[in-house]
CSV table of C-alpha atoms in Angstrom, one decimal:
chain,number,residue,atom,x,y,z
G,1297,UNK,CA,16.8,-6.6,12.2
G,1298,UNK,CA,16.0,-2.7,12.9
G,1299,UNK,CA,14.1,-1.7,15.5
G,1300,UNK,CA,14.0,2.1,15.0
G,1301,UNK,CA,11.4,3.5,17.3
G,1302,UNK,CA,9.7,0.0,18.1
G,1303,UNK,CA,9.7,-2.1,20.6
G,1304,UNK,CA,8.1,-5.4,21.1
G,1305,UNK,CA,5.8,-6.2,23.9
G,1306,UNK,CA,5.7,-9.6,26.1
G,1307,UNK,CA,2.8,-10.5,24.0
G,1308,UNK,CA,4.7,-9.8,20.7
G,1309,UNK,CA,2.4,-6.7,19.9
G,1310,UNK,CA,4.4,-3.7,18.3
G,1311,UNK,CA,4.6,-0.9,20.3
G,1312,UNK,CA,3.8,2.5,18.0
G,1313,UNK,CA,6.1,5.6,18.8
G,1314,UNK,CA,3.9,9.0,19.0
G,1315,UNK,CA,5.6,10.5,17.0
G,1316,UNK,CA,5.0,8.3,13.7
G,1317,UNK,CA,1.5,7.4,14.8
G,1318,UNK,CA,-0.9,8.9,17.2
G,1319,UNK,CA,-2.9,5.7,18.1
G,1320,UNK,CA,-1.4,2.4,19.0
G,1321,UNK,CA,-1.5,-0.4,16.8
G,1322,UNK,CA,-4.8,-1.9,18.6
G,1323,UNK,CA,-6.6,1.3,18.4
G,1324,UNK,CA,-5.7,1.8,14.5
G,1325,UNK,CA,-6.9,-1.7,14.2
G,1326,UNK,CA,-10.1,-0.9,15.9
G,1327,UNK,CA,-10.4,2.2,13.3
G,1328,UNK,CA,-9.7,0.1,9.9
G,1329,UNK,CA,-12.5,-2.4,11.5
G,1330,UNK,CA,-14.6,0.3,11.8
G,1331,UNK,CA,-14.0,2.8,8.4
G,1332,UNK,CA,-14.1,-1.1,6.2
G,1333,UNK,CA,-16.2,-3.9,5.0
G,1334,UNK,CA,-15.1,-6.8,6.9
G,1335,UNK,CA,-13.8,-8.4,3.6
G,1336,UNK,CA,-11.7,-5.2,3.3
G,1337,UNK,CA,-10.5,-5.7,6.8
G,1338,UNK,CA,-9.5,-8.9,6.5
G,1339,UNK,CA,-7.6,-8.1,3.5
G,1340,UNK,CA,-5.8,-5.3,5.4
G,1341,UNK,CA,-4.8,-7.6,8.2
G,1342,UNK,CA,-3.4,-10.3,6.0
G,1343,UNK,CA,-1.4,-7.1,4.4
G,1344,UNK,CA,0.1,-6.5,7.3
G,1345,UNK,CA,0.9,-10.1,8.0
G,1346,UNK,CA,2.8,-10.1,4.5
G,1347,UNK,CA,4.3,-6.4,5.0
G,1348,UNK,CA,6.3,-7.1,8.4
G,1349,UNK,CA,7.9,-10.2,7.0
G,1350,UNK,CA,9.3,-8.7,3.8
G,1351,UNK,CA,10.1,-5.6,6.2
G,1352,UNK,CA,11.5,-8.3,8.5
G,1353,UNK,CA,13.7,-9.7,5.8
G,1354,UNK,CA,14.9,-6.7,4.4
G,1355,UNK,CA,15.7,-4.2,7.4
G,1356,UNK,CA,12.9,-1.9,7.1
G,1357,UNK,CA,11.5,-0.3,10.3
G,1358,UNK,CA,8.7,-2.9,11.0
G,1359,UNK,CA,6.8,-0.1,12.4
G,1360,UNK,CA,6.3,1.9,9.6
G,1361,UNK,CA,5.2,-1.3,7.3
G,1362,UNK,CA,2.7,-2.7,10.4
G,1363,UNK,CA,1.2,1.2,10.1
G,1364,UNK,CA,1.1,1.7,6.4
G,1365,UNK,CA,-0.5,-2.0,6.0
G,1366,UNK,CA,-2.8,-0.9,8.0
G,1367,UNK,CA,-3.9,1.9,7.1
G,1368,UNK,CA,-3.7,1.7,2.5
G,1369,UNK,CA,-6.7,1.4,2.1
G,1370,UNK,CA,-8.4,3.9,4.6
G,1371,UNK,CA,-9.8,5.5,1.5
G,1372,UNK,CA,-11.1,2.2,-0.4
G,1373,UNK,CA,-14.7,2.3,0.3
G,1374,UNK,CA,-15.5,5.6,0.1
G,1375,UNK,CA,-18.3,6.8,-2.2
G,1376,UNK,CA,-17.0,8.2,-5.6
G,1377,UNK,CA,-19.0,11.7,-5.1
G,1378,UNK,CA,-16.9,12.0,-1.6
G,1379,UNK,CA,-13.5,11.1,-3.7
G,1380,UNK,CA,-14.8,13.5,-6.5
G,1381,UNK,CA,-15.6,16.2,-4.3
G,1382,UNK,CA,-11.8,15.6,-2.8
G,1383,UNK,CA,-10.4,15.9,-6.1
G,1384,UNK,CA,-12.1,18.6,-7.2
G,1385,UNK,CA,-11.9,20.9,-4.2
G,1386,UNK,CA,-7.4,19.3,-3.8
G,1387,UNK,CA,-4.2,20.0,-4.9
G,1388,UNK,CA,-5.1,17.0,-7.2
G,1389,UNK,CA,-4.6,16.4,-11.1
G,1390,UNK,CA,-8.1,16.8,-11.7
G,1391,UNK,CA,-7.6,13.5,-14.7
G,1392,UNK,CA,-7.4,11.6,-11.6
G,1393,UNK,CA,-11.7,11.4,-12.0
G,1394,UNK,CA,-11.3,10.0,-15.1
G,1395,UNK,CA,-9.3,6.8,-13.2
G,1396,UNK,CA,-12.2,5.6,-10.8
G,1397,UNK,CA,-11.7,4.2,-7.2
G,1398,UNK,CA,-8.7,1.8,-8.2
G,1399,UNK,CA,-6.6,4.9,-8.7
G,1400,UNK,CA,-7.9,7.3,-6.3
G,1401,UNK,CA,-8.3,5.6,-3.2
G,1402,UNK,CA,-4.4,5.2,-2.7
G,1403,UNK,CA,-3.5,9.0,-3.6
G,1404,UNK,CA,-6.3,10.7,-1.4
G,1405,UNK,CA,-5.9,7.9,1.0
G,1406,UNK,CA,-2.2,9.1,1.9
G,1407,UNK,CA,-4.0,12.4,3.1
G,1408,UNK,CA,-6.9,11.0,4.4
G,1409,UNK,CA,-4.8,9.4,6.6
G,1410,UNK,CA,-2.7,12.7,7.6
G,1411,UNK,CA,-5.9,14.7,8.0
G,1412,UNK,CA,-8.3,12.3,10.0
G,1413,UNK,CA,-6.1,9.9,11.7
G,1414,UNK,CA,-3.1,12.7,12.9
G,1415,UNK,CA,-0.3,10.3,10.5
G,1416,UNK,CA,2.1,12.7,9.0
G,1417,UNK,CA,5.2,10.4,8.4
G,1418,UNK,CA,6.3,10.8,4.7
G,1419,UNK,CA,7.3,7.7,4.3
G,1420,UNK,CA,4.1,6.1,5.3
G,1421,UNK,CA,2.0,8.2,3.5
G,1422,UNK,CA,4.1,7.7,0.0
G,1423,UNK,CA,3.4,3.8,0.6
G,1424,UNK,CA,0.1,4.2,0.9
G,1425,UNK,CA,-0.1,7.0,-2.1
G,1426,UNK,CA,1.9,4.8,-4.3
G,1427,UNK,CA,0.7,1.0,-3.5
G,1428,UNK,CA,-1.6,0.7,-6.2
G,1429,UNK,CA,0.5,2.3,-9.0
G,1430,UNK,CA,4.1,2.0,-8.1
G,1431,UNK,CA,6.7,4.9,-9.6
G,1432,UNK,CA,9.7,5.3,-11.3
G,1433,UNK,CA,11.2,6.2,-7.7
G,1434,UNK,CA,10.0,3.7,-4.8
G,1435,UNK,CA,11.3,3.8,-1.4
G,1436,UNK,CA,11.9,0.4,0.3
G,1437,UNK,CA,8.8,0.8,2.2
G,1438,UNK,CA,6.9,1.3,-1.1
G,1439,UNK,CA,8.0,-1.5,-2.4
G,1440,UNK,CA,7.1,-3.6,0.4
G,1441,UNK,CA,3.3,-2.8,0.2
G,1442,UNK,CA,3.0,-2.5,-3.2
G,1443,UNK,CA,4.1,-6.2,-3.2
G,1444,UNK,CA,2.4,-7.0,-0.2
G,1445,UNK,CA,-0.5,-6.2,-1.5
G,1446,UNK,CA,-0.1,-8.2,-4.5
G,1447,UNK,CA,0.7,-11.6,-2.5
G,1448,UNK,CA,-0.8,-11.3,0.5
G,1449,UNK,CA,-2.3,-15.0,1.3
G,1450,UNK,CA,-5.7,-14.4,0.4
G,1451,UNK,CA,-4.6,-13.9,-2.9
G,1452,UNK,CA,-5.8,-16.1,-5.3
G,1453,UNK,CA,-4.8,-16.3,-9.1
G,1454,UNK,CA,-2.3,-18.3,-11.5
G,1455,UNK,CA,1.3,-16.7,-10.4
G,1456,UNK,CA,0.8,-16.0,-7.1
G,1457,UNK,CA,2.8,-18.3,-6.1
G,1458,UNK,CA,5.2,-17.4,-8.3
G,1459,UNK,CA,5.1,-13.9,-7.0
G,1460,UNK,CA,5.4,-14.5,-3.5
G,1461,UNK,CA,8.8,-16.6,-3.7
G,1462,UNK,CA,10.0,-13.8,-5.9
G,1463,UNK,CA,9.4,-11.3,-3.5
G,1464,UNK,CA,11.1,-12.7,-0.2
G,1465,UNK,CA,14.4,-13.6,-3.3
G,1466,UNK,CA,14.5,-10.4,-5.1
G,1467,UNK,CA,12.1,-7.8,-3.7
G,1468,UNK,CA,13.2,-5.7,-6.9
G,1469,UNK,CA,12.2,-8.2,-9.2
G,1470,UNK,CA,9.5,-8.7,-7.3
G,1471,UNK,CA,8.2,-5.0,-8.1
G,1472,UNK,CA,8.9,-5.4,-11.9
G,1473,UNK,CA,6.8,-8.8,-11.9
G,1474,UNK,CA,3.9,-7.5,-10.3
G,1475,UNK,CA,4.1,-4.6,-12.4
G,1476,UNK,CA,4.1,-6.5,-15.7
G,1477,UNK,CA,1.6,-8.8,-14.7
G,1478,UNK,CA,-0.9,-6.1,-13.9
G,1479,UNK,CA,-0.3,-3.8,-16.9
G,1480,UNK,CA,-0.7,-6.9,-18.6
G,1481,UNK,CA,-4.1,-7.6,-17.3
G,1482,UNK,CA,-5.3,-4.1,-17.8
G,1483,UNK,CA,-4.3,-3.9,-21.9
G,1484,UNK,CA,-6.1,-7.5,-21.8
G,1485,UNK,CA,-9.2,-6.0,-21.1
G,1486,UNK,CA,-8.8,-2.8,-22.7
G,1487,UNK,CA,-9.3,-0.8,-19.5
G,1488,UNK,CA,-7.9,2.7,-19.2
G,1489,UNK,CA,-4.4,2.4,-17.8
G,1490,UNK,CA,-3.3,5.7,-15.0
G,1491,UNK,CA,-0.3,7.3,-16.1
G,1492,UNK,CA,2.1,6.7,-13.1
G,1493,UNK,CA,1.6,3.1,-13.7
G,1494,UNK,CA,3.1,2.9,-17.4
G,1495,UNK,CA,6.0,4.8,-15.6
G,1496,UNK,CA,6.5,2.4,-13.2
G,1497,UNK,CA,6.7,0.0,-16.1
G,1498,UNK,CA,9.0,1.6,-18.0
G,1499,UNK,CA,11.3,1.5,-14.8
G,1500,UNK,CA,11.3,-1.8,-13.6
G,1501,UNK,CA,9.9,-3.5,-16.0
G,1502,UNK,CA,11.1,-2.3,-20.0
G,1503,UNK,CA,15.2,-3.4,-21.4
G,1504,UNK,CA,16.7,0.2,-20.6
């Protein structure tokens, strides 16, 4: 297992290095607490619980999954007019409005978290920019919270079983499941479908 710049305490808490996040991994949790509904908190917590096992299994730094759990959705409840106003006044592809909260709340979260909470590492910040939509190019950290997201164990539909034993076999396949399934139920219901996401599809999901 890699241990980068972690270390475990007595207790089994990860220690945060400085340098990939300001706060330690209590005090971040005390922030999400605070910035979310506690449904959304909860969620986030059982994100993280998912995220360090698949980072476990697969020889990510369990750091940077326990921080980017944490912190994906930092921008989830905001109000639209404050995500608009971001948007509007970014170095953002002003379609993005046309997307709603689903969308934006992972893309403006990854700064969010840079400019209020002091987190600069790229690798965090593209799994938390990208765990809602996926791309054609996914680090193994992105992967690991796109699909922790998906199966964390408050997850309840049809294939989520399904998806969870797929993701600690073949975290790859895992990617192209969730994928399909959630394009799936977005052309079910005729709901507008974010570019970046039919890219993703095409990727892991279409015969090449």
């Amino acid at each position: 297992m890699r241990r980068d710049c972690i270390e475990m305490t007595t207790s089994s808490e990860l220690v945060y290095s400085t340098s990939i996040c300001p706060v330690s991994r209590q005090q971040l949790i005390e922030l999400m607490k605070k910035s979310l509904s506690e449904k959304r908190f909860n969620h986030v917590l059982r994100v993280e619980e998912m995220a360090l096992k698949l980072a476990e299994q697969t020889g990510e730094s369990l750091e940077k999954a326990s921080i980017a759990a944490l912190v994906h959705d930092y921008a989830k409840e905001r109000p639209d007019s404050e995500m608009i106003q971001l948007i509007k006044s970014g170095n953002f592809d002003q379609e993005l409005i046309q997307y709603g909260n689903a969308i934006w709340h992972g893309i403006l979260g990854a700064e969010l978290i840079e400019s209020e909470l002091g987190i600069t590492d790229s690798a965090i910040k593209s799994a938390v920019r990208l765990h809602t939509t996926g791309a054609k190019e996914m680090s193994l950290l992105d992967k690991i919270i796109y699909v922790a997201d998906y199966i964390e164990l408050g997850r309840v539909f049809p294939i989520v079983e399904e998806a969870r034993k797929l993701a600690f076999a073949d975290l790859d396949q895992a990617v192209a499941f969730e994928t399909y399934h959630v394009l799936l139920y977005l052309m079910e219901r005729n709901l507008k479908i974010y570019p970046k996401t039919v890219e993703t599809y095409n990727q892991w999901v279409a015969k090449k």
